[in-house]
XYZ file of C-alpha atoms in Angstrom:
657
model
C 0.000 0.000 0.000
C 2.848 2.393 0.880
C 4.447 1.809 -2.549
C 1.131 2.553 -4.306
C 0.770 5.832 -2.377
C 4.336 6.859 -3.251
C 3.751 5.996 -6.921
C 0.521 8.030 -6.947
C 2.283 11.058 -5.441
C 5.136 10.693 -7.917
C 2.726 10.667 -10.862
C 0.896 13.735 -9.606
C 4.117 15.700 -9.274
C 5.536 14.617 -12.622
C 2.255 15.364 -14.388
C 1.665 18.765 -12.840
C 0.837 21.791 -14.988
C -0.607 25.282 -14.600
C -3.701 26.983 -15.964
C -2.512 30.539 -16.638
C -4.793 33.563 -16.883
C -3.607 37.039 -17.960
C -4.932 39.732 -15.652
C -3.792 43.268 -16.427
C -0.051 43.519 -15.878
C 0.295 40.040 -14.364
C -0.236 36.342 -15.028
C -2.128 34.212 -12.501
C -0.844 30.610 -12.348
C -3.272 27.937 -11.059
C -1.465 24.714 -10.113
C -3.033 21.459 -11.293
C -1.991 17.923 -10.310
C 0.138 19.050 -7.382
C 0.060 17.546 -3.888
C -1.421 19.362 -0.848
C 0.139 20.159 2.545
C 3.609 20.744 1.116
C 5.318 24.105 0.703
C 5.547 24.895 -3.006
C 7.151 27.615 -5.118
C 7.012 28.586 -8.742
C 10.554 29.004 -10.054
C 11.238 31.109 -13.162
C 14.795 30.498 -14.382
C 16.667 32.243 -17.183
C 18.013 29.516 -19.457
C 21.289 31.247 -20.341
C 22.326 33.060 -17.149
C 20.714 30.800 -14.550
C 19.144 33.792 -12.776
C 15.894 32.861 -11.067
C 13.057 34.094 -8.920
C 10.839 32.117 -6.541
C 7.166 32.909 -6.015
C 5.363 31.053 -3.243
C 2.267 29.133 -4.278
C -0.621 29.643 -1.866
C -3.967 27.867 -2.221
C -2.645 26.506 -5.548
C -2.240 30.050 -6.958
C 0.678 32.370 -7.620
C 1.052 35.642 -9.551
C 3.878 36.779 -11.835
C 3.976 40.496 -12.640
C 5.812 42.525 -15.259
C 7.869 44.030 -12.405
C 9.041 40.518 -11.444
C 10.390 40.091 -14.969
C 12.058 43.512 -15.012
C 14.123 42.383 -12.006
C 15.972 39.984 -14.300
C 17.119 42.792 -16.585
C 17.485 39.984 -19.142
C 15.556 39.041 -22.261
C 15.577 35.476 -23.578
C 14.119 32.083 -22.720
C 12.831 31.266 -19.240
C 12.105 27.771 -17.920
C 9.288 27.085 -15.451
C 9.738 24.753 -12.476
C 7.727 23.583 -9.515
C 9.867 23.627 -6.375
C 8.692 21.536 -3.440
C 9.995 21.383 0.126
C 9.675 17.824 1.442
C 11.209 16.989 4.837
C 13.446 20.079 4.642
C 14.761 19.118 1.216
C 14.100 21.071 -1.975
C 13.022 19.197 -5.106
C 12.658 20.705 -8.585
C 10.282 19.446 -11.278
C 9.927 20.795 -14.803
C 6.414 22.030 -15.502
C 4.397 20.383 -18.269
C 2.889 22.482 -21.047
C -0.897 22.595 -21.312
C -2.714 23.741 -24.457
C -4.464 26.425 -22.449
C -1.079 28.075 -21.850
C -0.814 29.019 -25.526
C -2.556 32.396 -25.245
C -1.401 33.296 -21.751
C 0.805 36.186 -22.884
C 1.880 38.926 -20.499
C 2.005 42.298 -22.294
C 4.271 45.060 -20.974
C 3.181 48.081 -23.005
C 5.329 50.468 -20.980
C 8.553 48.730 -22.039
C 7.239 47.155 -25.285
C 7.950 43.604 -24.124
C 6.000 40.357 -24.123
C 6.335 37.225 -21.976
C 5.245 34.609 -24.516
C 4.588 30.955 -23.523
C 5.525 28.009 -25.723
C 6.011 24.242 -25.587
C 9.636 23.133 -25.751
C 10.808 19.902 -27.369
C 10.308 17.942 -24.145
C 6.727 19.227 -23.890
C 7.578 21.430 -20.914
C 6.441 25.015 -20.395
C 8.872 27.789 -21.336
C 8.477 31.523 -21.956
C 10.208 33.789 -24.432
C 10.732 37.274 -22.999
C 11.313 39.631 -25.925
C 10.796 43.140 -27.235
C 7.827 43.703 -29.538
C 5.827 46.744 -30.617
C 2.776 44.631 -31.478
C 1.466 41.064 -31.404
C -0.736 39.355 -34.012
C -3.269 36.574 -33.550
C -5.514 34.672 -35.939
C -9.268 34.763 -35.479
C -10.182 32.600 -38.473
C -8.463 30.659 -41.234
C -10.359 28.976 -44.015
C -9.779 27.651 -47.503
C -11.319 29.552 -50.398
C -10.734 27.760 -53.711
C -6.969 27.943 -54.264
C -6.170 30.374 -51.480
C -6.235 30.665 -47.697
C -8.405 33.424 -46.229
C -6.718 34.707 -43.081
C -8.334 37.060 -40.577
C -6.907 38.209 -37.298
C -6.180 40.933 -34.771
C -3.162 43.080 -33.994
C -2.676 44.554 -30.524
C -0.254 47.493 -30.361
C 2.220 47.868 -27.506
C 3.079 51.430 -28.570
C 1.472 54.124 -30.682
C 2.337 53.540 -34.333
C 1.319 55.667 -37.292
C 0.999 53.164 -40.129
C -0.720 53.163 -43.498
C -0.360 49.530 -44.591
C -0.626 46.008 -43.196
C 0.810 43.136 -45.228
C 1.565 39.437 -44.979
C 5.153 38.408 -45.778
C 6.299 34.860 -46.576
C 10.057 34.441 -46.973
C 11.015 31.291 -48.897
C 14.749 31.962 -48.755
C 17.207 32.726 -51.546
C 15.675 36.214 -51.817
C 12.278 34.753 -52.766
C 9.554 36.638 -50.906
C 5.806 36.855 -51.352
C 3.754 39.830 -50.148
C -0.007 39.897 -49.626
C -1.786 43.165 -48.723
C -4.315 43.151 -45.900
C -7.598 44.950 -45.537
C -7.746 46.454 -42.044
C -9.663 48.696 -39.685
C -9.244 49.910 -36.100
C -11.832 48.827 -33.482
C -11.431 49.673 -29.775
C -7.671 49.975 -30.091
C -7.368 46.627 -31.922
C -6.415 46.344 -35.619
C -8.699 43.906 -37.431
C -7.057 42.534 -40.582
C -7.957 40.219 -43.440
C -5.836 38.808 -46.275
C -5.924 36.183 -49.012
C -2.798 34.009 -49.352
C -2.149 32.222 -52.633
C 1.174 30.547 -53.358
C 2.604 28.644 -56.309
C 5.789 26.806 -55.382
C 7.528 24.984 -58.187
C 11.004 24.564 -56.678
C 11.185 21.050 -55.234
C 14.097 22.121 -52.980
C 11.476 23.855 -50.853
C 9.347 20.749 -50.440
C 9.136 19.161 -46.975
C 10.359 22.367 -45.326
C 8.382 24.711 -43.093
C 7.915 28.454 -43.602
C 6.467 30.917 -41.113
C 3.817 33.461 -42.019
C 4.799 37.019 -40.981
C 2.768 40.205 -40.723
C 4.187 43.733 -41.039
C 3.078 47.274 -40.330
C 4.386 49.961 -42.711
C 4.300 53.717 -43.187
C 5.305 55.156 -46.565
C 6.866 51.768 -47.387
C 9.014 51.927 -44.246
C 8.690 48.870 -41.991
C 7.599 49.806 -38.473
C 7.488 46.303 -37.067
C 7.120 42.632 -37.904
C 5.667 39.659 -36.037
C 4.772 36.033 -36.498
C 1.070 35.240 -36.279
C -0.050 33.222 -33.301
C -3.166 31.110 -32.887
C -5.903 32.553 -30.707
C -8.260 29.591 -30.225
C -6.508 26.238 -30.083
C -8.276 24.000 -27.593
C -7.112 20.639 -28.923
C -4.233 19.347 -31.028
C -6.596 18.865 -33.960
C -7.220 22.633 -34.016
C -3.558 23.150 -34.952
C -3.960 21.447 -38.307
C -5.969 23.692 -40.590
C -6.344 22.797 -44.266
C -4.473 22.178 -47.464
C -4.553 23.553 -51.005
C -4.115 21.412 -54.078
C -1.292 23.080 -55.977
C -1.826 22.855 -59.729
C 1.689 24.095 -60.456
C 3.736 21.465 -58.608
C 6.289 19.742 -60.859
C 5.035 16.561 -62.495
C 6.841 14.110 -60.219
C 5.176 15.683 -57.175
C 1.522 15.717 -58.141
C 0.574 14.285 -54.720
C 2.041 17.272 -52.861
C -0.122 19.989 -51.331
C 0.295 23.317 -49.566
C -0.589 22.642 -45.947
C -1.208 25.289 -43.286
C -0.862 24.513 -39.573
C 0.578 25.857 -36.309
C 4.031 24.858 -35.053
C 4.993 23.919 -31.502
C 5.127 27.613 -30.570
C 1.625 27.962 -32.073
C 2.750 30.284 -34.847
C 1.201 29.947 -38.297
C 3.392 28.045 -40.766
C 2.979 26.111 -43.983
C 4.767 23.282 -45.783
C 4.672 21.627 -49.186
C 4.267 17.985 -48.199
C 2.756 14.747 -49.517
C -0.989 14.746 -49.003
C -0.853 11.339 -47.353
C 1.455 12.644 -44.601
C -1.052 15.176 -43.244
C -2.778 12.678 -40.985
C 0.627 11.419 -39.872
C 1.621 14.915 -38.672
C -1.454 15.131 -36.479
C -1.238 11.536 -35.253
C 2.445 11.794 -34.295
C 1.998 15.022 -32.334
C -1.074 13.672 -30.563
C 0.852 10.547 -29.621
C 3.794 12.589 -28.344
C 1.531 14.599 -26.073
C -0.042 11.417 -24.727
C 3.450 10.083 -24.092
C 4.670 13.118 -22.194
C 1.486 13.651 -20.207
C 1.147 10.010 -19.189
C 4.750 9.637 -18.069
C 5.571 6.985 -15.449
C 2.231 5.241 -15.878
C 3.486 2.418 -18.084
C 6.984 1.122 -18.836
C 8.221 2.224 -22.259
C 9.606 -0.175 -24.854
C 11.818 1.456 -27.493
C 12.154 -0.320 -30.872
C 14.544 0.310 -33.736
C 15.431 -1.726 -36.826
C 18.386 -1.042 -39.120
C 19.206 2.388 -37.653
C 15.555 3.481 -37.929
C 15.525 3.158 -41.708
C 12.957 0.355 -41.874
C 10.073 -1.308 -40.057
C 11.379 -4.852 -40.189
C 13.478 -7.571 -38.606
C 13.228 -9.099 -35.155
C 12.048 -5.819 -33.513
C 9.031 -5.695 -35.859
C 7.925 -9.253 -35.177
C 8.470 -9.018 -31.422
C 6.438 -5.809 -31.403
C 3.563 -7.155 -33.492
C 3.357 -10.283 -31.348
C 3.210 -8.060 -28.244
C 0.240 -6.282 -29.826
C -1.453 -9.630 -30.545
C -0.981 -10.537 -26.869
C -2.539 -7.181 -25.803
C 0.649 -6.154 -24.035
C -0.025 -2.530 -24.991
C -2.197 -2.592 -21.863
C 0.982 -2.797 -19.819
C 3.579 -1.022 -21.971
C 3.935 2.126 -24.048
C 5.739 1.694 -27.367
C 8.146 4.040 -29.156
C 9.503 3.314 -32.644
C 12.549 4.953 -34.202
C 11.461 5.079 -37.832
C 11.946 7.517 -40.695
C 9.968 5.683 -43.377
C 6.482 6.187 -44.786
C 4.703 3.058 -43.526
C 1.961 3.325 -40.927
C 3.095 1.189 -37.999
C 0.172 -0.659 -36.387
C -0.781 -0.172 -32.765
C -0.365 3.626 -32.707
C 3.157 3.777 -31.232
C 4.960 7.050 -30.726
C 7.270 7.652 -33.706
C 10.642 9.389 -33.509
C 13.760 9.618 -35.708
C 17.465 9.691 -34.984
C 17.571 13.268 -36.260
C 14.891 14.372 -33.787
C 15.861 16.550 -30.838
C 13.692 14.270 -28.691
C 15.361 11.025 -29.768
C 17.799 10.754 -26.843
C 15.068 11.812 -24.444
C 12.910 8.882 -25.563
C 15.847 6.522 -25.078
C 16.519 7.794 -21.570
C 12.854 7.510 -20.582
C 12.478 3.954 -21.912
C 12.776 0.886 -19.706
C 13.512 -1.427 -22.656
C 15.593 -1.029 -25.828
C 15.018 -3.560 -28.603
C 17.304 -3.149 -31.614
C 18.889 -5.303 -34.316
C 21.992 -3.148 -34.833
C 23.514 -0.582 -32.469
C 21.882 2.253 -30.566
C 23.646 5.612 -31.189
C 24.253 6.264 -27.481
C 25.747 3.865 -24.963
C 23.440 2.643 -22.232
C 24.401 4.298 -18.950
C 21.639 3.118 -16.627
C 21.231 -0.348 -15.152
C 17.478 0.332 -15.060
C 17.289 -0.046 -18.864
C 16.946 -3.553 -20.317
C 18.804 -3.664 -23.638
C 17.742 -6.496 -25.981
C 20.114 -6.989 -28.927
C 18.189 -9.075 -31.451
C 20.962 -9.247 -34.113
C 19.930 -9.490 -37.762
C 21.443 -12.603 -39.259
C 23.578 -15.691 -38.892
C 27.127 -14.651 -39.819
C 28.919 -16.040 -42.869
C 31.371 -13.129 -42.763
C 33.751 -13.055 -39.800
C 32.576 -10.789 -36.984
C 34.134 -8.760 -34.164
C 37.314 -10.228 -32.708
C 37.070 -13.151 -35.150
C 38.004 -10.874 -38.068
C 41.506 -11.899 -39.094
C 41.977 -9.269 -41.788
C 44.212 -6.314 -40.950
C 42.728 -4.184 -43.748
C 41.669 -0.801 -42.348
C 38.632 -0.720 -44.646
C 36.953 -3.678 -42.953
C 33.861 -2.385 -41.189
C 34.134 -3.747 -37.643
C 31.272 -1.747 -36.114
C 30.865 -0.885 -32.437
C 29.186 -4.094 -31.256
C 32.208 -5.222 -29.185
C 31.861 -2.024 -27.141
C 28.072 -2.112 -26.940
C 27.946 -5.803 -26.000
C 28.975 -4.936 -22.463
C 25.649 -3.099 -22.048
C 23.347 -5.789 -23.488
C 21.021 -7.622 -21.112
C 19.775 -10.154 -23.647
C 21.208 -11.442 -26.907
C 18.843 -13.153 -29.362
C 20.428 -15.768 -31.612
C 18.862 -17.991 -34.322
C 20.998 -21.126 -33.841
C 23.830 -22.663 -31.841
C 26.446 -21.562 -34.358
C 25.394 -17.896 -34.071
C 25.266 -18.113 -30.287
C 28.846 -19.357 -30.172
C 30.120 -16.807 -32.718
C 28.428 -13.745 -31.201
C 29.329 -14.509 -27.599
C 32.956 -15.197 -28.561
C 33.451 -12.426 -31.153
C 31.808 -9.767 -28.967
C 33.017 -11.175 -25.626
C 29.423 -11.229 -24.423
C 28.767 -12.888 -21.068
C 25.103 -12.053 -20.499
C 21.910 -14.021 -21.065
C 21.342 -15.528 -24.512
C 17.890 -16.371 -25.893
C 18.800 -19.046 -28.411
C 15.321 -19.989 -29.639
C 15.378 -18.880 -33.284
C 14.530 -15.553 -34.919
C 11.052 -14.029 -34.430
C 11.082 -12.829 -38.068
C 11.313 -16.446 -39.237
C 8.081 -17.478 -37.528
C 6.311 -16.581 -40.785
C 7.763 -19.646 -42.508
C 5.775 -21.892 -40.163
C 2.403 -20.196 -40.536
C -0.168 -20.147 -43.310
C 0.759 -16.958 -45.161
C -0.993 -17.745 -48.467
C -3.387 -14.792 -48.135
C -0.543 -12.446 -47.260
C 1.492 -13.692 -50.223
C -1.398 -13.110 -52.644
C -1.921 -9.623 -51.236
C 1.765 -8.769 -51.594
C 1.833 -9.906 -55.223
C -1.158 -7.677 -55.963
C 0.306 -4.673 -54.127
C 3.653 -5.023 -55.916
C 1.949 -5.684 -59.263
C 3.895 -8.914 -59.826
C 2.532 -11.495 -62.287
C 1.434 -14.717 -60.611
C 2.298 -16.897 -63.608
C 6.062 -16.261 -63.526
C 8.851 -17.602 -61.366
C 10.077 -14.938 -58.964
C 13.808 -14.653 -58.364
C 15.091 -12.552 -55.464
C 18.641 -11.147 -55.597
C 20.098 -9.893 -52.289
C 23.858 -9.258 -52.443
C 25.773 -8.234 -49.337
C 27.500 -4.961 -48.545
C 30.992 -4.959 -50.081
C 33.504 -2.745 -48.329
C 36.662 -3.827 -50.118
C 36.180 -1.746 -53.283
C 37.709 1.559 -52.094
C 39.657 4.092 -54.159
C 42.700 6.129 -53.112
C 40.459 8.801 -51.566
C 38.615 6.257 -49.385
C 35.476 6.489 -51.528
C 33.543 3.232 -51.661
C 32.812 2.034 -55.178
C 29.838 -0.290 -55.404
C 29.307 -2.167 -58.635
C 26.568 -4.568 -59.690
C 28.031 -7.977 -60.563
C 24.933 -9.260 -62.343
C 24.680 -8.736 -66.089
C 21.066 -7.595 -66.123
C 20.780 -7.463 -69.897
C 22.059 -11.035 -70.253
C 19.616 -12.266 -67.596
C 16.784 -10.433 -69.346
C 17.587 -12.010 -72.716
C 17.700 -15.502 -71.200
C 15.017 -15.498 -68.482
C 12.434 -12.741 -69.010
C 9.861 -14.986 -70.708
C 9.381 -17.100 -67.588
C 10.814 -15.105 -64.689
C 10.664 -11.843 -62.759
C 13.829 -10.614 -61.027
C 13.432 -8.671 -57.763
C 16.620 -6.913 -56.742
C 17.341 -5.608 -53.260
C 20.629 -3.729 -53.389
C 22.777 -1.497 -51.232
C 21.319 2.002 -51.479
C 24.372 3.436 -53.277
C 24.054 0.851 -56.065
C 20.292 1.293 -56.193
C 20.342 5.090 -56.505
C 22.813 4.888 -59.401
C 21.015 2.055 -61.167
C 19.468 3.041 -64.494
C 16.974 0.549 -65.898
C 15.764 0.838 -69.475
C 12.052 0.431 -70.165
C 12.858 -2.987 -71.595
C 14.613 -4.124 -68.402
C 11.773 -2.774 -66.239
C 9.527 -5.446 -67.756
C 11.765 -8.058 -66.116
C 13.369 -6.323 -63.113
C 11.663 -4.838 -60.064
C 13.954 -2.760 -57.861
C 12.717 -3.128 -54.267
C 15.887 -1.907 -52.595
C 13.814 0.574 -50.575
C 11.272 -2.034 -49.487
C 11.156 -2.143 -45.677
C 10.776 -5.803 -44.794
C 12.796 -8.375 -46.728
C 10.780 -11.149 -45.052
C 7.863 -10.241 -47.354
C 10.149 -10.796 -50.348
C 11.207 -14.171 -48.975
C 7.541 -15.148 -48.898
C 6.726 -14.267 -52.504
C 9.955 -15.440 -54.185
C 10.702 -18.903 -55.595
C 14.505 -18.708 -55.797
C 17.099 -16.734 -53.830
C 20.338 -15.510 -55.378
C 22.803 -14.222 -52.796
C 26.506 -14.327 -51.929
C 27.941 -13.761 -48.428
C 24.775 -12.186 -47.043
C 23.034 -13.677 -44.019
C 19.827 -13.728 -46.078
C 20.250 -17.383 -47.044
C 20.123 -18.538 -43.405
C 16.656 -17.035 -42.999
C 15.562 -18.138 -46.473
C 16.667 -21.663 -45.597
C 13.595 -21.982 -43.341
C 11.496 -21.964 -46.524
C 13.497 -24.851 -48.061
C 13.246 -23.064 -51.432
C 16.271 -23.104 -53.798
C 19.310 -20.920 -53.018
C 22.049 -20.008 -55.495
C 25.348 -18.366 -54.527
C 26.624 -15.886 -57.122
C 30.231 -15.219 -56.018
C 32.422 -14.071 -58.929
C 34.594 -12.138 -56.452
C 34.955 -14.981 -53.952
C 38.768 -14.966 -53.769
C 38.940 -11.198 -53.336
C 36.113 -10.952 -50.809
C 37.100 -13.938 -48.672
C 40.692 -12.687 -48.484
C 39.546 -9.165 -47.587
C 36.891 -9.929 -44.977
C 37.274 -13.564 -43.986
C 34.477 -16.173 -44.002
C 33.548 -18.909 -41.548
C 34.660 -22.211 -43.052
C 32.065 -24.052 -40.980
C 29.340 -22.353 -43.053
C 31.060 -22.770 -46.405
C 31.335 -26.532 -45.874
C 27.555 -26.991 -45.903
C 26.144 -24.351 -48.246
C 22.657 -25.441 -49.415
C 23.248 -24.504 -53.065
C 25.962 -24.180 -55.713
C 28.595 -21.428 -55.843
C 28.435 -19.801 -59.288
C 31.172 -17.580 -60.682
C 29.836 -16.304 -64.026
C 26.534 -14.949 -65.290
C 26.322 -17.875 -67.729
C 26.628 -20.380 -64.875
C 23.940 -18.525 -62.955
C 21.534 -18.496 -65.905
C 22.086 -22.199 -66.508
C 21.373 -23.003 -62.846
C 18.126 -21.019 -62.911
C 16.970 -22.748 -66.081
C 17.671 -26.126 -64.463
C 16.628 -25.262 -60.921
C 14.776 -28.560 -60.329
C 17.933 -30.529 -61.167
C 20.027 -28.256 -58.933
C 17.563 -28.670 -56.047
C 17.666 -32.434 -56.363
C 21.460 -32.425 -56.489
C 21.688 -30.332 -53.289
C 18.863 -32.038 -51.395
C 21.087 -33.800 -48.852
C 23.320 -30.768 -48.431
C 20.226 -28.591 -47.847
C 18.980 -31.000 -45.151
C 22.351 -30.861 -43.430
C 22.296 -27.071 -43.604
C 18.698 -26.875 -42.346
C 19.378 -29.123 -39.365
C 22.444 -27.109 -38.392
C 21.190 -23.556 -38.900
C 17.367 -23.651 -39.091
C 16.378 -26.108 -36.370
C 15.170 -23.551 -33.798
C 12.029 -21.437 -33.600
C 9.619 -22.950 -36.095
C 6.831 -20.534 -35.268
C 7.467 -20.032 -31.541
C 10.495 -17.691 -31.468
C 8.489 -14.494 -30.841
C 6.649 -16.054 -27.905
C 9.868 -17.460 -26.448
C 11.512 -14.028 -26.546
C 8.499 -12.238 -25.037
C 8.013 -14.859 -22.304
C 11.651 -14.444 -21.297
C 11.941 -10.650 -21.349
C 8.435 -9.604 -20.329
C 7.703 -12.480 -17.961
C 5.985 -10.272 -15.373
C 3.352 -9.075 -17.847
C 2.791 -12.611 -19.134
C 1.833 -14.028 -15.735
């Protein structure tokens, strides 16, 4: 009972916020979610200098006046804290932002200053104390054909003699758009109205944000300029206004629209973005607010796959199984992901480039990743699950014998000391990873969660994938997945990636009966130029998130030193090894001889040999039947549909009881 009371008090303190009401030359702060019978102060702290003032909170209320701010004799950003005195000890807690705070601006007309609230990147309350001779707010924004009709109010902080009001949008590179405003004065307030219409053809300005400014002028001289703030946002949905179909977008971007919304400081901005990302903007911000305002209520599980570039691998299948088991009742989920897919289950989405990324990591109780996390784990309270992403054919970690400086050794040997669990797909991988990375922690050697799909009825999913990818069902599907090659480096340390397949030769020999799906390193893919003729035979899915889907729909795998064939081996479908650079690669990187001795398919060194093997794939499969069985028993004997459950039952045992 005592622990429950402590947890309840902790949640109240961490979730506290203020309702703030302007009243003349002061702001009245009303504390919400605090705890009674404890001495409390509001602390206002200057971010740069550290100067601060304390105002005692009485009956959950405290006032901040313009004279309090003048004591600082400093403009800039101020952070808001709740200070509590518990058993003669002082504790500080950052104050959460509440949507109501948006319009709680303190106006100092004597000194032409404003104390302007905003939400910082951690969703805490901050104020910007700055000089202004007027402020502007919207009263209505609506779409009118191909323009945005904007109306609002301007409140002057000093007497200004002006003869024009105009909207300014600065797109950079000396590109500016001006829109005149109709205006009139009512009770000391300037009422303005303008119509904004933009044609943006430069794709370099797509996916960027631009603020909408308003200016007062006299005889073409600028008297003052301000951003335009929202005046009536009561929910997150109110921040997202409307979009305009732009008829002048370049051809390749016909799905882009001009979208108007309010940023985190609640100033009016617009972007040229894909129409299908509008809902994502709203959903992600809503989810972030839920995350920050429900802190400490549920443990947080942080997922990332391939540096956040895809929704795939072991993290994906562990996560989706957790959803199937309704574990979202007990855990909050955060995904590091920069792609376009909609991840099921409504997790919070972040990216490595986000200012909040490290904050999410620090707040999470679990990290689940298949490569490395960009920061080292410092806290023993975080459970780090390293899922790995393939059985190694290439030598790893301390096993790498090559002294070549271009060999990519990664940081796993350093990170391994912080792992709590290591997931491995077979005994061979367990032995290699623990030895090569000097890992001494717990190993879950039950197979890969991503390979559970090979032991389930996925016929409906396969048919759906073929339809979505527009792949003919009457042709044999060949999947080509070469590994990353880091030996081809010039004198300036530039990596030169070349495609070893002769695509034209394969087209001439196989296009009547086959489709070739290629999944290449991004540098090869971005430089690949396919003729219209080759596009009838080749589908480049190098950007496709989850390779497991491609395993499902393909009939033959062509690979080399990639770990793909270990996963594909669970399907027992034919595997061909195209290795024209075997001598060079094996000497450069080093391969495990234990794997090479039982490869489940032939090693092929020329395009002609490869074509011949594909044409006679039934004969090849029969020839390698016994070898395939040996390979399967050694590397594919674990999991078989239960790997996800085994991982979850081990790591999240408390929730599974």
